[in-house]
Amino acid sequence: MEIVNFFETLAGKWFSQRTTHYLATQTSKAGQSNLMIEFLPHINAAVMKLCEELGQDSAQAACGLRINQDSRIDGETQSVQTAALMVALQPSDDQSGVLLQKTEGADQGSVGHYTLADEVMTIAIAAPGGQVEERLWFANPNVRMRTSVLQGPEGVKLTSFCSEIRLGVSRPPEE
């Protein structure tokens, strides 16, 4: 599977059930999110703009995703809405390449890397307080799994696991 095909499979409306474990305090929190993920072709203006903002050649863009998330942590009354743009550049080999990411309202984005092997995408990208490594894979076309680990200078700070269900109609069959 190529990165463009993988990003296409991520598009849609998803319900996410998440558990996050904080290693320093040995506590866990559960939460839910509604995700709306839009696939963006390499020629999309937002894709090209993010490439330029982060000093990357926009001609190398493979595709992008616009991700809108509405999240709530169990026990809290207020939900949090975020929007982000993610752009994958053409792979440097068959399986890996540069990944750009910017959260709406942030001063600057981040440059990381992705690897796509055996239909599992692994992302490594800088985050406040360290680096996040995230893995995404599909159990079937409408169920996906996602894990993440935040590692700081002192070691692993937190881990999370998400199970996500595509809402509505399944992804159309490939032609």
Coordinates of C-alpha atoms in Angstrom, one line a residue:
M1 CA 0.0 0.0 0.0
E2 CA 1.3 3.5 -0.8
I3 CA 1.0 6.5 1.4
V4 CA -1.7 8.2 -0.8
N5 CA -3.8 5.0 -0.6
F6 CA -3.4 4.8 3.2
F7 CA -4.3 8.5 3.6
E8 CA -7.4 7.9 1.5
T9 CA -8.5 5.1 3.8
L10 CA -8.3 7.5 6.8
A11 CA -10.8 9.9 5.3
G12 CA -14.3 10.0 6.8
K13 CA -16.2 10.5 10.0
W14 CA -14.9 8.5 12.9
F15 CA -15.8 7.8 16.6
S16 CA -12.8 7.3 18.7
Q17 CA -12.6 5.7 22.2
R18 CA -9.3 6.5 23.9
T19 CA -7.5 5.5 27.1
T20 CA -4.4 7.5 28.1
H21 CA -2.0 6.3 30.8
Y22 CA 0.3 8.9 32.6
L23 CA 3.4 7.0 33.7
A24 CA 4.6 9.6 36.3
T25 CA 1.4 9.6 38.3
Q26 CA 0.3 6.0 37.4
T27 CA -3.2 7.3 36.4
S28 CA -5.3 6.7 33.4
K29 CA -8.1 8.7 31.7
A30 CA -10.6 7.7 29.2
G31 CA -12.2 9.9 26.6
Q32 CA -14.1 10.0 23.3
S33 CA -13.7 12.0 20.1
N34 CA -15.6 12.6 17.0
L35 CA -13.2 13.0 14.1
M36 CA -13.9 14.4 10.6
I37 CA -11.0 13.6 8.3
E38 CA -10.8 15.0 4.8
F39 CA -8.4 13.7 2.2
L40 CA -6.5 16.5 0.4
P41 CA -4.8 16.0 -3.0
H42 CA -1.2 17.1 -3.4
I43 CA -2.3 20.2 -5.4
N44 CA -4.6 21.5 -2.6
A45 CA -3.7 25.1 -1.6
A46 CA -3.5 24.3 2.1
V47 CA -1.1 21.4 1.4
M48 CA 1.1 23.5 -0.7
K49 CA 1.1 26.4 1.8
L50 CA 2.1 24.1 4.7
C51 CA 5.0 22.8 2.7
E52 CA 6.2 26.3 2.0
E53 CA 5.8 27.4 5.7
L54 CA 7.9 24.5 6.8
G55 CA 10.6 25.0 4.2
Q56 CA 9.7 21.9 2.1
D57 CA 9.3 21.7 -1.7
S58 CA 5.6 21.7 -2.4
A59 CA 6.3 19.7 -5.6
Q60 CA 7.2 16.8 -3.2
A61 CA 3.8 16.7 -1.6
A62 CA 2.0 13.3 -2.0
C63 CA -1.3 14.2 -0.2
G64 CA -2.7 15.7 3.0
L65 CA -5.4 15.3 5.6
R66 CA -7.5 18.0 7.3
I67 CA -8.5 16.7 10.7
N68 CA -11.3 18.2 12.8
Q69 CA -11.6 16.7 16.3
D70 CA -14.2 17.2 19.0
S71 CA -13.0 15.5 22.2
R72 CA -14.2 15.0 25.7
I73 CA -12.4 13.4 28.6
D74 CA -14.6 11.3 31.0
G75 CA -15.6 13.3 34.1
E76 CA -15.1 16.7 32.4
T77 CA -18.1 18.7 31.1
Q78 CA -16.3 20.8 28.5
S79 CA -15.3 19.4 25.1
V80 CA -12.2 20.5 23.2
Q81 CA -12.3 21.2 19.5
T82 CA -9.1 21.1 17.5
A83 CA -8.2 21.3 13.8
A84 CA -5.0 20.2 12.2
L85 CA -3.4 19.7 8.8
M86 CA -1.1 16.8 8.0
V87 CA 0.9 16.5 4.8
A88 CA 2.9 13.5 3.6
L89 CA 5.7 14.1 1.2
Q90 CA 6.7 11.6 -1.5
P91 CA 8.5 8.7 0.1
S92 CA 12.3 8.7 0.0
D93 CA 12.1 4.9 -0.5
D94 CA 9.3 2.5 -0.8
Q95 CA 8.2 2.8 2.8
S96 CA 9.2 6.1 4.5
G97 CA 9.1 9.8 4.0
V98 CA 8.7 13.3 5.6
L99 CA 5.5 14.2 7.4
L100 CA 4.4 17.8 8.1
Q101 CA 1.8 18.7 10.7
K102 CA 0.3 22.0 12.0
T103 CA -2.5 22.5 14.5
E104 CA -4.8 25.4 13.7
G105 CA -3.8 28.5 15.7
A106 CA -0.3 27.3 16.3
D107 CA 2.6 29.6 15.4
Q108 CA 4.5 26.9 13.6
G109 CA 4.1 23.4 12.5
S110 CA 6.3 20.3 13.0
V111 CA 8.4 18.2 10.6
G112 CA 8.5 14.5 11.3
H113 CA 8.7 11.2 9.5
Y114 CA 6.4 8.4 8.6
T115 CA 7.0 4.7 7.7
L116 CA 4.4 2.6 6.0
A117 CA 5.1 -1.1 6.3
D118 CA 2.7 -4.1 6.3
E119 CA -0.3 -1.7 6.2
V120 CA 0.8 -0.1 9.4
M121 CA 1.7 3.6 9.5
T122 CA 4.2 4.8 12.1
I123 CA 4.6 8.5 12.6
A124 CA 7.4 10.1 14.7
I125 CA 7.0 13.9 15.2
A126 CA 8.1 16.5 17.8
A127 CA 5.6 17.5 20.4
P128 CA 5.6 19.8 23.4
G129 CA 7.8 18.1 26.0
G130 CA 9.3 15.5 23.7
Q131 CA 8.5 13.3 20.7
V132 CA 5.4 11.4 19.8
E133 CA 5.5 8.0 18.1
E134 CA 2.1 7.0 16.8
R135 CA 1.0 3.8 15.0
L136 CA -2.2 3.4 13.0
W137 CA -3.6 0.2 11.4
F138 CA -6.9 -1.2 10.3
A139 CA -8.7 -4.2 11.8
N140 CA -11.1 -3.9 8.9
P141 CA -12.1 -1.1 6.5
N142 CA -14.3 0.5 9.2
V143 CA -12.3 -0.2 12.4
R144 CA -8.9 1.1 13.0
M145 CA -6.5 1.1 16.0
R146 CA -4.1 3.8 17.0
T147 CA -1.4 3.8 19.7
S148 CA 0.8 6.7 20.8
V149 CA 3.8 7.1 23.1
L150 CA 5.1 10.5 24.3
Q151 CA 8.8 10.3 25.1
G152 CA 10.6 13.1 26.9
P153 CA 14.2 13.5 28.1
E154 CA 13.4 11.5 31.2
G155 CA 11.8 8.6 29.2
V156 CA 8.2 7.7 28.4
K157 CA 5.7 10.2 29.8
L158 CA 2.4 8.8 28.5
T159 CA 0.9 6.2 26.3
S160 CA -2.5 6.0 24.7
F161 CA -4.6 3.5 22.8
C162 CA -7.6 4.4 20.6
S163 CA -10.1 2.2 18.9
E164 CA -11.9 4.0 16.2
I165 CA -15.1 3.2 14.2
R166 CA -16.0 4.7 10.9
L167 CA -19.5 6.2 11.2
G168 CA -22.0 6.0 8.3
V169 CA -21.5 4.3 5.1
S170 CA -18.4 2.2 4.6
R171 CA -15.6 3.4 2.3
P172 CA -16.6 3.0 -1.4
P173 CA -15.0 0.0 -3.1
E174 CA -11.8 0.7 -5.0
E175 CA -12.1 0.8 -8.8

